[in-house]
Amino acid sequence: LEETSYKALMHKFWNSDVLYSQTKLQCMSTTSFKVDKQYTIFPEAFRIYRYLLRQWNQFSTFGAMDINFLLEPLEAGVFIRDYNLHMGIYGLEGIKIRGFRGQVVMQFKRNAELQRVLALLSYYSQFTGLGIKTALGMGGVKCEVIE
């Protein structure tokens, strides 16, 4: 398992001249978000990055990101470019939670600062997971950030 710190993550993505164009998120275990009391079976870019931004702000020991300032640009600055998904089922105490598994390719729009934030949050997903019930094994992610 890889170990890192919030400071190291910020340094890796913020103190670099590298421009990031996209990221590949490999959802290794069933991933779902709860929307209007229903489980989602497809990923949505704005839900993914809103979730990751909130996780960063809740747990970061290095510094919070202004959610009121960043949320709208983040949602407008990324879209799902490609995917190869299949439905997954996660059983929990007799309840079957439907979600998705597989690969999602996120394309970043051309804004260098926003690309750094999106790359950072994408990479961070490997440490937090995505969506609901990550503490129980759902939402496990591997990430590849592409220059």
mmCIF file of C-alpha atoms in Angstrom:
data_model
loop_
_atom_site.group_PDB
_atom_site.id
_atom_site.type_symbol
_atom_site.label_atom_id
_atom_site.label_comp_id
_atom_site.label_asym_id
_atom_site.label_seq_id
_atom_site.Cartn_x
_atom_site.Cartn_y
_atom_site.Cartn_z
ATOM 1 C CA LEU A 1 0.000 0.000 0.000
ATOM 2 C CA GLU A 2 1.202 3.456 -0.822
ATOM 3 C CA GLU A 3 1.632 5.921 2.005
ATOM 4 C CA THR A 4 1.583 9.678 1.593
ATOM 5 C CA SER A 5 0.651 12.877 3.374
ATOM 6 C CA TYR A 6 -1.566 15.793 2.460
ATOM 7 C CA LYS A 7 1.536 17.967 2.193
ATOM 8 C CA ALA A 8 3.203 15.482 -0.196
ATOM 9 C CA LEU A 9 0.072 15.318 -2.367
ATOM 10 C CA MET A 10 -0.120 19.106 -2.590
ATOM 11 C CA HIS A 11 3.578 19.277 -3.458
ATOM 12 C CA LYS A 12 3.268 16.554 -6.102
ATOM 13 C CA PHE A 13 0.477 18.277 -8.016
ATOM 14 C CA TRP A 14 0.742 21.950 -7.132
ATOM 15 C CA ASN A 15 4.493 22.621 -7.241
ATOM 16 C CA SER A 16 4.945 21.223 -10.723
ATOM 17 C CA ASP A 17 4.854 22.668 -14.217
ATOM 18 C CA VAL A 18 3.206 19.509 -15.513
ATOM 19 C CA LEU A 19 -0.137 19.962 -17.230
ATOM 20 C CA TYR A 20 -2.603 17.151 -16.641
ATOM 21 C CA SER A 21 -5.114 16.327 -19.349
ATOM 22 C CA GLN A 22 -7.053 13.390 -17.953
ATOM 23 C CA THR A 23 -7.248 10.663 -15.391
ATOM 24 C CA LYS A 24 -8.291 7.035 -15.472
ATOM 25 C CA LEU A 25 -10.259 5.906 -12.443
ATOM 26 C CA GLN A 26 -10.444 2.131 -12.081
ATOM 27 C CA CYS A 27 -13.334 1.315 -9.745
ATOM 28 C CA MET A 28 -12.105 -1.940 -8.236
ATOM 29 C CA SER A 29 -15.115 -2.607 -6.016
ATOM 30 C CA THR A 30 -18.776 -1.714 -6.439
ATOM 31 C CA THR A 31 -19.148 2.064 -6.351
ATOM 32 C CA SER A 32 -22.357 3.991 -5.840
ATOM 33 C CA PHE A 33 -23.657 7.351 -4.696
ATOM 34 C CA LYS A 34 -26.993 7.830 -2.976
ATOM 35 C CA VAL A 35 -29.179 10.388 -4.734
ATOM 36 C CA ASP A 36 -32.744 11.103 -3.616
ATOM 37 C CA LYS A 37 -32.750 7.899 -1.549
ATOM 38 C CA GLN A 38 -31.733 5.839 -4.614
ATOM 39 C CA TYR A 39 -28.392 4.224 -5.432
ATOM 40 C CA THR A 40 -26.742 5.323 -8.675
ATOM 41 C CA ILE A 41 -25.539 2.770 -11.202
ATOM 42 C CA PHE A 42 -23.607 5.229 -13.414
ATOM 43 C CA PRO A 43 -20.826 7.682 -12.494
ATOM 44 C CA GLU A 44 -21.296 11.424 -12.841
ATOM 45 C CA ALA A 45 -18.252 13.713 -12.905
ATOM 46 C CA PHE A 46 -19.755 16.398 -10.692
ATOM 47 C CA ARG A 47 -20.718 13.880 -7.988
ATOM 48 C CA ILE A 48 -17.258 12.329 -8.005
ATOM 49 C CA TYR A 49 -15.370 15.616 -7.636
ATOM 50 C CA ARG A 50 -17.849 17.146 -5.190
ATOM 51 C CA TYR A 51 -17.392 14.036 -3.024
ATOM 52 C CA LEU A 52 -13.581 14.170 -3.264
ATOM 53 C CA LEU A 53 -13.463 17.891 -2.464
ATOM 54 C CA ARG A 54 -15.614 17.348 0.624
ATOM 55 C CA GLN A 55 -13.425 14.419 1.721
ATOM 56 C CA TRP A 56 -10.286 16.529 1.282
ATOM 57 C CA ASN A 57 -11.742 19.359 3.367
ATOM 58 C CA GLN A 58 -12.990 17.026 6.071
ATOM 59 C CA PHE A 59 -9.731 15.134 6.596
ATOM 60 C CA SER A 60 -6.895 17.316 5.297
ATOM 61 C CA THR A 61 -4.190 18.191 7.787
ATOM 62 C CA PHE A 62 -2.533 20.564 5.340
ATOM 63 C CA GLY A 63 -5.236 22.995 4.258
ATOM 64 C CA ALA A 64 -8.829 23.181 3.120
ATOM 65 C CA MET A 65 -9.962 24.163 -0.361
ATOM 66 C CA ASP A 66 -12.732 26.744 -0.655
ATOM 67 C CA ILE A 67 -15.717 24.615 -1.665
ATOM 68 C CA ASN A 68 -17.902 27.663 -2.422
ATOM 69 C CA PHE A 69 -15.283 29.008 -4.832
ATOM 70 C CA LEU A 70 -14.176 25.700 -6.399
ATOM 71 C CA LEU A 71 -17.301 23.596 -6.746
ATOM 72 C CA GLU A 72 -18.792 25.266 -9.821
ATOM 73 C CA PRO A 73 -15.475 25.526 -11.763
ATOM 74 C CA LEU A 74 -14.652 21.901 -10.892
ATOM 75 C CA GLU A 75 -17.997 20.709 -12.186
ATOM 76 C CA ALA A 76 -17.575 22.704 -15.405
ATOM 77 C CA GLY A 77 -13.901 21.759 -15.862
ATOM 78 C CA VAL A 78 -14.208 17.981 -16.242
ATOM 79 C CA PHE A 79 -16.311 15.493 -18.162
ATOM 80 C CA ILE A 80 -16.447 11.744 -18.665
ATOM 81 C CA ARG A 81 -14.541 11.061 -21.886
ATOM 82 C CA ASP A 82 -14.844 7.285 -21.933
ATOM 83 C CA TYR A 83 -15.890 4.382 -19.763
ATOM 84 C CA ASN A 84 -15.930 0.613 -19.621
ATOM 85 C CA LEU A 85 -18.299 -0.270 -16.810
ATOM 86 C CA HIS A 86 -20.503 -3.062 -15.645
ATOM 87 C CA MET A 87 -23.039 -3.245 -12.889
ATOM 88 C CA GLY A 88 -21.899 -4.479 -9.528
ATOM 89 C CA ILE A 89 -23.893 -5.623 -6.521
ATOM 90 C CA TYR A 90 -22.731 -5.183 -2.940
ATOM 91 C CA GLY A 91 -24.559 -7.248 -0.339
ATOM 92 C CA LEU A 92 -24.939 -5.724 3.107
ATOM 93 C CA GLU A 93 -27.072 -7.317 5.833
ATOM 94 C CA GLY A 94 -29.586 -8.697 3.361
ATOM 95 C CA ILE A 95 -29.707 -5.496 1.298
ATOM 96 C CA LYS A 96 -28.347 -5.475 -2.252
ATOM 97 C CA ILE A 97 -26.771 -2.179 -3.230
ATOM 98 C CA ARG A 98 -26.419 -1.669 -6.967
ATOM 99 C CA GLY A 99 -23.530 0.311 -8.362
ATOM 100 C CA PHE A 100 -20.834 0.252 -11.015
ATOM 101 C CA ARG A 101 -17.371 -1.257 -11.467
ATOM 102 C CA GLY A 102 -14.760 -0.732 -14.155
ATOM 103 C CA GLN A 103 -12.893 2.167 -15.729
ATOM 104 C CA VAL A 104 -13.931 5.792 -16.129
ATOM 105 C CA VAL A 105 -11.740 8.235 -18.073
ATOM 106 C CA MET A 106 -12.134 11.847 -16.965
ATOM 107 C CA GLN A 107 -11.079 14.589 -19.384
ATOM 108 C CA PHE A 108 -9.919 17.920 -17.934
ATOM 109 C CA LYS A 109 -10.643 21.167 -19.752
ATOM 110 C CA ARG A 110 -7.803 23.620 -20.445
ATOM 111 C CA ASN A 111 -7.215 25.555 -17.262
ATOM 112 C CA ALA A 112 -3.828 24.769 -15.679
ATOM 113 C CA GLU A 113 -4.810 25.543 -12.076
ATOM 114 C CA LEU A 114 -8.063 23.655 -12.329
ATOM 115 C CA GLN A 115 -6.252 20.711 -13.948
ATOM 116 C CA ARG A 116 -3.915 20.551 -10.937
ATOM 117 C CA VAL A 117 -6.832 20.506 -8.497
ATOM 118 C CA LEU A 118 -8.646 17.834 -10.524
ATOM 119 C CA ALA A 119 -5.474 15.724 -10.810
ATOM 120 C CA LEU A 120 -4.859 16.052 -7.069
ATOM 121 C CA LEU A 121 -8.421 15.064 -6.169
ATOM 122 C CA SER A 122 -8.396 12.194 -8.675
ATOM 123 C CA TYR A 123 -5.183 10.802 -7.228
ATOM 124 C CA TYR A 124 -6.552 11.330 -3.708
ATOM 125 C CA SER A 125 -9.471 9.012 -4.566
ATOM 126 C CA GLN A 126 -7.107 6.050 -4.113
ATOM 127 C CA PHE A 127 -6.842 6.911 -0.430
ATOM 128 C CA THR A 128 -10.474 7.818 0.276
ATOM 129 C CA GLY A 129 -12.435 5.673 -2.142
ATOM 130 C CA LEU A 130 -15.535 6.996 -3.884
ATOM 131 C CA GLY A 131 -19.150 7.152 -2.873
ATOM 132 C CA ILE A 132 -21.022 5.401 -0.116
ATOM 133 C CA LYS A 133 -19.862 2.782 2.383
ATOM 134 C CA THR A 134 -16.144 3.040 1.610
ATOM 135 C CA ALA A 135 -15.358 1.936 5.172
ATOM 136 C CA LEU A 136 -17.133 -1.348 4.350
ATOM 137 C CA GLY A 137 -15.210 -1.991 1.130
ATOM 138 C CA MET A 138 -17.272 -0.207 -1.492
ATOM 139 C CA GLY A 139 -15.790 2.412 -3.812
ATOM 140 C CA GLY A 140 -12.199 1.162 -3.966
ATOM 141 C CA VAL A 141 -10.277 3.045 -6.676
ATOM 142 C CA LYS A 142 -6.960 2.936 -8.516
ATOM 143 C CA CYS A 143 -6.009 6.080 -10.376
ATOM 144 C CA GLU A 144 -3.683 6.969 -13.233
ATOM 145 C CA VAL A 145 -3.193 10.696 -13.859
ATOM 146 C CA ILE A 146 -2.131 11.449 -17.432
ATOM 147 C CA GLU A 147 0.001 14.397 -18.523
#
